PDB file of C-alpha atoms in Angstrom:
ATOM      1  CA  MET A   7       1.130 -37.529 -14.245  1.00  0.00           C
ATOM      2  CA  THR A   8       1.810 -33.858 -14.242  1.00  0.00           C
ATOM      3  CA  ALA A   9       4.997 -32.947 -16.847  1.00  0.00           C
ATOM      4  CA  ARG A  10       7.952 -32.430 -14.973  1.00  0.00           C
ATOM      5  CA  TRP A  11      10.103 -29.391 -15.312  1.00  0.00           C
ATOM      6  CA  PRO A  12      12.649 -28.140 -17.103  1.00  0.00           C
ATOM      7  CA  ASP A  13      10.791 -30.332 -19.865  1.00  0.00           C
ATOM      8  CA  PRO A  14      13.196 -30.698 -23.271  1.00  0.00           C
ATOM      9  CA  ASP A  15      10.874 -29.620 -25.429  1.00  0.00           C
ATOM     10  CA  ARG A  16       9.945 -26.471 -23.517  1.00  0.00           C
ATOM     11  CA  THR A  17       6.085 -27.340 -24.150  1.00  0.00           C
ATOM     12  CA  ILE A  18       5.509 -25.824 -20.359  1.00  0.00           C
ATOM     13  CA  ILE A  19       6.786 -22.394 -21.088  1.00  0.00           C
ATOM     14  CA  ASP A  20       4.966 -22.720 -24.343  1.00  0.00           C
ATOM     15  CA  HIS A  21       1.667 -23.697 -22.548  1.00  0.00           C
ATOM     16  CA  TYR A  22       2.640 -20.990 -19.983  1.00  0.00           C
ATOM     17  CA  LEU A  23       2.883 -17.996 -22.254  1.00  0.00           C
ATOM     18  CA  ALA A  24      -0.511 -19.101 -24.336  1.00  0.00           C
ATOM     19  CA  GLY A  25      -2.136 -18.831 -21.309  1.00  0.00           C
ATOM     20  CA  LEU A  26      -0.857 -15.428 -20.106  1.00  0.00           C
ATOM     21  CA  GLY A  27      -2.860 -13.956 -23.305  1.00  0.00           C
ATOM     22  CA  LEU A  28      -0.467 -11.297 -24.038  1.00  0.00           C
ATOM     23  CA  ARG A  29      -1.224  -8.724 -26.780  1.00  0.00           C
ATOM     24  CA  SER A  30       2.041  -7.763 -27.727  1.00  0.00           C
ATOM     25  CA  MET A  31       4.271  -9.374 -29.768  1.00  0.00           C
ATOM     26  CA  LYS A  32       7.093  -7.204 -27.953  1.00  0.00           C
ATOM     27  CA  SER A  33       6.358  -8.594 -24.884  1.00  0.00           C
ATOM     28  CA  ARG A  34       5.536 -12.424 -26.070  1.00  0.00           C
ATOM     29  CA  THR A  35       9.279 -12.139 -27.621  1.00  0.00           C
ATOM     30  CA  CYS A  36      10.409 -11.015 -24.264  1.00  0.00           C
ATOM     31  CA  TYR A  37       8.726 -13.596 -21.903  1.00  0.00           C
ATOM     32  CA  ARG A  38       9.719 -16.303 -24.077  1.00  0.00           C
ATOM     33  CA  GLN A  39      13.332 -15.146 -23.917  1.00  0.00           C
ATOM     34  CA  VAL A  40      13.340 -14.814 -20.014  1.00  0.00           C
ATOM     35  CA  LEU A  41      11.985 -18.043 -19.397  1.00  0.00           C
ATOM     36  CA  HIS A  42      14.158 -19.714 -22.142  1.00  0.00           C
ATOM     37  CA  GLY A  43      17.184 -18.419 -20.655  1.00  0.00           C
ATOM     38  CA  PHE A  44      15.927 -19.195 -17.167  1.00  0.00           C
ATOM     39  CA  GLN A  45      15.608 -22.777 -18.310  1.00  0.00           C
ATOM     40  CA  ASN A  46      18.810 -22.780 -20.289  1.00  0.00           C
ATOM     41  CA  VAL A  47      20.749 -22.568 -17.279  1.00  0.00           C
ATOM     42  CA  ALA A  48      18.061 -24.587 -14.685  1.00  0.00           C
ATOM     43  CA  LYS A  49      19.015 -27.500 -16.988  1.00  0.00           C
ATOM     44  CA  HIS A  50      22.614 -27.746 -16.181  1.00  0.00           C
ATOM     45  CA  HIS A  51      21.975 -27.971 -12.625  1.00  0.00           C
ATOM     46  CA  SER A  52      20.632 -31.148 -10.468  1.00  0.00           C
ATOM     47  CA  GLU A  53      17.961 -29.331  -8.595  1.00  0.00           C
ATOM     48  CA  LEU A  54      16.148 -26.067  -8.760  1.00  0.00           C
ATOM     49  CA  GLY A  55      17.471 -23.846  -5.883  1.00  0.00           C
ATOM     50  CA  GLN A  56      19.993 -20.879  -5.085  1.00  0.00           C
ATOM     51  CA  ASP A  57      22.382 -21.830  -7.057  1.00  0.00           C
ATOM     52  CA  VAL A  58      20.240 -21.794 -10.326  1.00  0.00           C
ATOM     53  CA  LEU A  59      18.619 -18.204  -9.408  1.00  0.00           C
ATOM     54  CA  VAL A  60      22.534 -16.945  -8.927  1.00  0.00           C
ATOM     55  CA  ALA A  61      23.702 -18.476 -11.747  1.00  0.00           C
ATOM     56  CA  TRP A  62      20.808 -17.419 -14.059  1.00  0.00           C
ATOM     57  CA  LEU A  63      21.531 -13.469 -12.849  1.00  0.00           C
ATOM     58  CA  ARG A  64      24.957 -13.928 -13.764  1.00  0.00           C
ATOM     59  CA  VAL A  65      24.376 -14.739 -17.231  1.00  0.00           C
ATOM     60  CA  SER A  66      21.762 -12.304 -17.747  1.00  0.00           C
ATOM     61  CA  ALA A  67      23.896  -9.318 -15.977  1.00  0.00           C
ATOM     62  CA  GLU A  68      26.295  -9.815 -19.560  1.00  0.00           C
ATOM     63  CA  CYS A  69      23.117  -9.350 -21.688  1.00  0.00           C
ATOM     64  CA  TRP A  70      20.569  -6.588 -19.688  1.00  0.00           C
ATOM     65  CA  ALA A  71      21.120  -3.587 -17.274  1.00  0.00           C
ATOM     66  CA  ALA A  72      21.091  -4.422 -13.315  1.00  0.00           C
ATOM     67  CA  THR A  73      17.455  -2.469 -13.499  1.00  0.00           C
ATOM     68  CA  THR A  74      16.376  -4.053 -16.754  1.00  0.00           C
ATOM     69  CA  LEU A  75      17.338  -7.509 -15.097  1.00  0.00           C
ATOM     70  CA  LEU A  76      15.756  -7.024 -11.424  1.00  0.00           C
ATOM     71  CA  HIS A  77      12.693  -6.231 -13.746  1.00  0.00           C
ATOM     72  CA  ARG A  78      13.162  -9.528 -15.529  1.00  0.00           C
ATOM     73  CA  THR A  79      12.987 -11.161 -12.256  1.00  0.00           C
ATOM     74  CA  ARG A  80       8.952 -10.613 -11.695  1.00  0.00           C
ATOM     75  CA  ILE A  81       8.731 -12.778 -15.112  1.00  0.00           C
ATOM     76  CA  VAL A  82      10.747 -15.886 -13.540  1.00  0.00           C
ATOM     77  CA  ASP A  83       9.005 -14.758 -10.396  1.00  0.00           C
ATOM     78  CA  ARG A  84       5.138 -15.522 -12.079  1.00  0.00           C
ATOM     79  CA  PHE A  85       6.734 -18.460 -13.779  1.00  0.00           C
ATOM     80  CA  LEU A  86       7.862 -20.293 -10.868  1.00  0.00           C
ATOM     81  CA  ASP A  87       4.829 -19.917  -9.388  1.00  0.00           C
ATOM     82  CA  HIS A  88       2.943 -21.004 -12.070  1.00  0.00           C
ATOM     83  CA  LEU A  89       5.391 -24.127 -12.428  1.00  0.00           C
ATOM     84  CA  LEU A  90       4.577 -24.656  -8.058  1.00  0.00           C
ATOM     85  CA  ASN A  91       0.599 -24.533  -8.703  1.00  0.00           C
ATOM     86  CA  THR A  92       0.365 -26.633 -11.369  1.00  0.00           C
ATOM     87  CA  GLU A  93       3.202 -29.483  -9.594  1.00  0.00           C
ATOM     88  CA  ALA A  94       5.829 -28.984 -11.963  1.00  0.00           C
ATOM     89  CA  ILE A  95       8.384 -28.292  -9.276  1.00  0.00           C
ATOM     90  CA  ASP A  96       8.330 -29.469  -5.544  1.00  0.00           C
ATOM     91  CA  ARG A  97       8.943 -25.691  -4.575  1.00  0.00           C
ATOM     92  CA  ASN A  98       9.937 -22.155  -5.274  1.00  0.00           C
ATOM     93  CA  PRO A  99      13.331 -21.521  -4.553  1.00  0.00           C
ATOM     94  CA  VAL A 100      12.544 -17.454  -4.228  1.00  0.00           C
ATOM     95  CA  THR A 101       9.849 -18.215  -1.872  1.00  0.00           C
ATOM     96  CA  THR A 102      11.852 -20.566  -0.252  1.00  0.00           C
ATOM     97  CA  LEU A 103      14.374 -17.865   0.283  1.00  0.00           C
ATOM     98  CA  ARG A 104      11.971 -15.391   1.442  1.00  0.00           C
ATOM     99  CA  GLU A 105      10.791 -17.722   4.318  1.00  0.00           C
ATOM    100  CA  ALA A 106      13.836 -17.999   5.095  1.00  0.00           C
ATOM    101  CA  CYS A 107      14.658 -14.607   5.657  1.00  0.00           C
ATOM    102  CA  ASN A 108      11.352 -13.851   7.246  1.00  0.00           C
ATOM    103  CA  ILE A 109      10.555 -11.023   4.718  1.00  0.00           C
ATOM    104  CA  LYS A 110       7.390 -10.450   2.581  1.00  0.00           C
ATOM    105  CA  GLN A 111       8.589  -9.504  -0.602  1.00  0.00           C
ATOM    106  CA  CYS A 112      10.763 -11.470  -3.197  1.00  0.00           C
ATOM    107  CA  MET A 113      12.709  -8.593  -5.067  1.00  0.00           C
ATOM    108  CA  LEU A 114      14.624  -7.910  -1.734  1.00  0.00           C
ATOM    109  CA  VAL A 115      15.822 -11.770  -2.382  1.00  0.00           C
ATOM    110  CA  TRP A 116      16.563 -11.166  -5.800  1.00  0.00           C
ATOM    111  CA  ARG A 117      18.724  -7.984  -5.036  1.00  0.00           C
ATOM    112  CA  ALA A 118      20.522 -10.223  -2.416  1.00  0.00           C
ATOM    113  CA  LEU A 119      21.150 -12.856  -5.223  1.00  0.00           C
ATOM    114  CA  ALA A 120      22.678 -10.267  -7.505  1.00  0.00           C
ATOM    115  CA  LEU A 121      25.205  -8.975  -5.550  1.00  0.00           C
ATOM    116  CA  ARG A 122      28.778 -10.242  -5.247  1.00  0.00           C
ATOM    117  CA  ASN A 123      28.411 -11.713  -2.112  1.00  0.00           C
ATOM    118  CA  PRO A 124      24.613 -13.389  -2.165  1.00  0.00           C
ATOM    119  CA  GLU A 125      25.567 -15.703   1.251  1.00  0.00           C
ATOM    120  CA  LYS A 126      26.727 -12.257   2.943  1.00  0.00           C
ATOM    121  CA  ALA A 127      23.353 -10.350   1.159  1.00  0.00           C
ATOM    122  CA  LEU A 128      20.975 -13.063   2.085  1.00  0.00           C
ATOM    123  CA  ALA A 129      22.208 -13.128   5.986  1.00  0.00           C
ATOM    124  CA  GLU A 130      21.953  -9.677   5.916  1.00  0.00           C
ATOM    125  CA  LEU A 131      18.525  -9.624   4.880  1.00  0.00           C
ATOM    126  CA  ARG A 132      17.043 -11.970   7.640  1.00  0.00           C
ATOM    127  CA  ARG A 133      14.867 -10.672   9.772  1.00  0.00           C
ATOM    128  CA  PRO A 134      13.898 -12.932  13.072  1.00  0.00           C
ATOM    129  CA  ARG A 135      10.546 -14.694  13.013  1.00  0.00           C
ATOM    130  CA  PRO A 136       7.675 -12.688  15.136  1.00  0.00           C
ATOM    131  CA  PHE A 137       8.065 -14.071  18.553  1.00  0.00           C
ATOM    132  CA  GLY A 138      10.543 -16.856  17.942  1.00  0.00           C
ATOM    133  CA  SER A 139      13.030 -15.745  20.970  1.00  0.00           C
ATOM    134  CA  VAL A 140      12.742 -17.681  24.311  1.00  0.00           C
ATOM    135  CA  LEU A 141       9.966 -15.486  25.784  1.00  0.00           C
ATOM    136  CA  GLY A 142       8.354 -15.697  22.218  1.00  0.00           C
ATOM    137  CA  GLU A 143       5.685 -18.032  23.340  1.00  0.00           C
ATOM    138  CA  VAL A 144       4.286 -16.260  26.416  1.00  0.00           C
ATOM    139  CA  LEU A 145       4.588 -12.912  24.480  1.00  0.00           C
ATOM    140  CA  ALA A 146       2.766 -14.426  21.579  1.00  0.00           C
ATOM    141  CA  GLU A 147       0.182 -16.221  24.412  1.00  0.00           C
ATOM    142  CA  HIS A 148      -0.389 -12.652  25.839  1.00  0.00           C
ATOM    143  CA  VAL A 149      -1.269 -10.628  22.888  1.00  0.00           C
ATOM    144  CA  ALA A 150      -3.696 -13.329  21.843  1.00  0.00           C
ATOM    145  CA  LEU A 151      -5.194 -12.851  25.371  1.00  0.00           C
ATOM    146  CA  MET A 152      -5.823  -9.189  25.158  1.00  0.00           C
ATOM    147  CA  ARG A 153      -7.095  -9.368  22.131  1.00  0.00           C
ATOM    148  CA  ASN A 154      -9.558 -12.202  22.725  1.00  0.00           C
ATOM    149  CA  ARG A 155     -10.867  -9.935  25.531  1.00  0.00           C
ATOM    150  CA  GLY A 156     -11.339  -7.326  22.978  1.00  0.00           C
ATOM    151  CA  TYR A 157      -8.617  -4.882  23.639  1.00  0.00           C
ATOM    152  CA  LYS A 158      -6.728  -4.018  19.548  1.00  0.00           C
ATOM    153  CA  TYR A 159      -3.483  -4.382  21.378  1.00  0.00           C
ATOM    154  CA  THR A 160      -1.690  -2.869  18.463  1.00  0.00           C
ATOM    155  CA  SER A 161       0.595  -0.352  19.942  1.00  0.00           C
ATOM    156  CA  GLN A 162       1.491  -3.170  22.634  1.00  0.00           C
ATOM    157  CA  SER A 163       1.996  -5.769  20.547  1.00  0.00           C
ATOM    158  CA  ALA A 164       4.635  -3.804  18.022  1.00  0.00           C
ATOM    159  CA  ARG A 165       6.792  -2.976  21.402  1.00  0.00           C
ATOM    160  CA  LEU A 166       6.342  -6.969  22.480  1.00  0.00           C
ATOM    161  CA  LEU A 167       7.681  -7.769  19.047  1.00  0.00           C
ATOM    162  CA  ARG A 168      10.759  -5.145  19.296  1.00  0.00           C
ATOM    163  CA  PHE A 169      11.842  -6.820  22.287  1.00  0.00           C
ATOM    164  CA  ASP A 170      11.672 -10.374  21.232  1.00  0.00           C
ATOM    165  CA  GLN A 171      13.754  -9.289  18.364  1.00  0.00           C
ATOM    166  CA  PHE A 172      15.889  -7.968  20.633  1.00  0.00           C
ATOM    167  CA  LEU A 173      16.590 -11.069  22.793  1.00  0.00           C
ATOM    168  CA  GLN A 174      16.911 -12.992  18.670  1.00  0.00           C
ATOM    169  CA  LEU A 175      19.481 -10.423  18.419  1.00  0.00           C
ATOM    170  CA  ASN A 176      20.834 -11.045  21.427  1.00  0.00           C
ATOM    171  CA  PRO A 177      21.206 -15.200  22.012  1.00  0.00           C
ATOM    172  CA  ALA A 178      23.435 -14.457  24.778  1.00  0.00           C
ATOM    173  CA  LEU A 179      20.447 -13.318  26.924  1.00  0.00           C
ATOM    174  CA  GLN A 180      18.667 -16.290  26.405  1.00  0.00           C
ATOM    175  CA  GLU A 181      19.572 -17.886  29.821  1.00  0.00           C
ATOM    176  CA  GLN A 182      19.569 -14.779  31.828  1.00  0.00           C
ATOM    177  CA  PRO A 183      16.432 -14.077  34.068  1.00  0.00           C
ATOM    178  CA  ILE A 184      13.881 -11.632  32.884  1.00  0.00           C
ATOM    179  CA  GLY A 185      15.454  -8.496  34.883  1.00  0.00           C
ATOM    180  CA  ALA A 186      18.647  -9.087  33.127  1.00  0.00           C
ATOM    181  CA  MET A 187      16.973  -8.871  29.833  1.00  0.00           C
ATOM    182  CA  LEU A 188      14.763  -5.987  30.223  1.00  0.00           C
ATOM    183  CA  ASP A 189      18.080  -4.116  31.919  1.00  0.00           C
ATOM    184  CA  HIS A 190      20.069  -4.746  28.558  1.00  0.00           C
ATOM    185  CA  TRP A 191      16.909  -3.898  26.667  1.00  0.00           C
ATOM    186  CA  ALA A 192      16.706  -0.421  28.301  1.00  0.00           C
ATOM    187  CA  ALA A 193      20.658   0.216  27.846  1.00  0.00           C
ATOM    188  CA  ALA A 194      20.199  -0.772  24.371  1.00  0.00           C
ATOM    189  CA  LYS A 195      19.063   2.511  23.563  1.00  0.00           C
ATOM    190  CA  SER A 196      19.444   5.999  25.508  1.00  0.00           C
ATOM    191  CA  THR A 197      16.132   7.751  25.063  1.00  0.00           C
ATOM    192  CA  ARG A 198      14.186   8.041  28.254  1.00  0.00           C
ATOM    193  CA  ASN A 199      10.944   6.478  26.107  1.00  0.00           C
ATOM    194  CA  HIS A 200      12.863   3.237  25.429  1.00  0.00           C
ATOM    195  CA  ALA A 201      13.730   3.121  28.957  1.00  0.00           C
ATOM    196  CA  ALA A 202      10.136   3.235  30.172  1.00  0.00           C
ATOM    197  CA  GLU A 203       9.089   1.025  26.993  1.00  0.00           C
TER     198      GLU A 203
END
């Protein structure tokens, strides 16, 4: 059976650090300090989630400058990925938040969590899911159809994605006929190109 993290004797951290092959004593010390500090915070929480990440950031902010702290989050990121790959944890909370926000970079999540109001920062970070509107399925099928016919369909796909995101950000339009949706879309920007699009 796979050992679960956090483990009281910190064997998982020791094995992880040994496997990294860090040559510099300074790097080994830094990694050990970061990961031990992260485990010290995690062991006081019932589950590994957003609360642990925020608590660790706040405790660490007392020791390190903001730029150093954000750099150290990469150490934690890689360690969490390792824990997930070895089944020592069930989910990586940073990846979960990144996927919930529909963004590609973990650093944006860490920056949001480091702010005074992480919930508000995460809400502002959230991006609509591609083709997640009421018309999303139809739009996605159309793009797939055109690509299957041999067209690159990149600029057209980008336009349809922008329209789809507009619909997601304006949920009141979901029950409207397509003509009304397009009228609102055309009125969203004053440029002639936007209206024609």
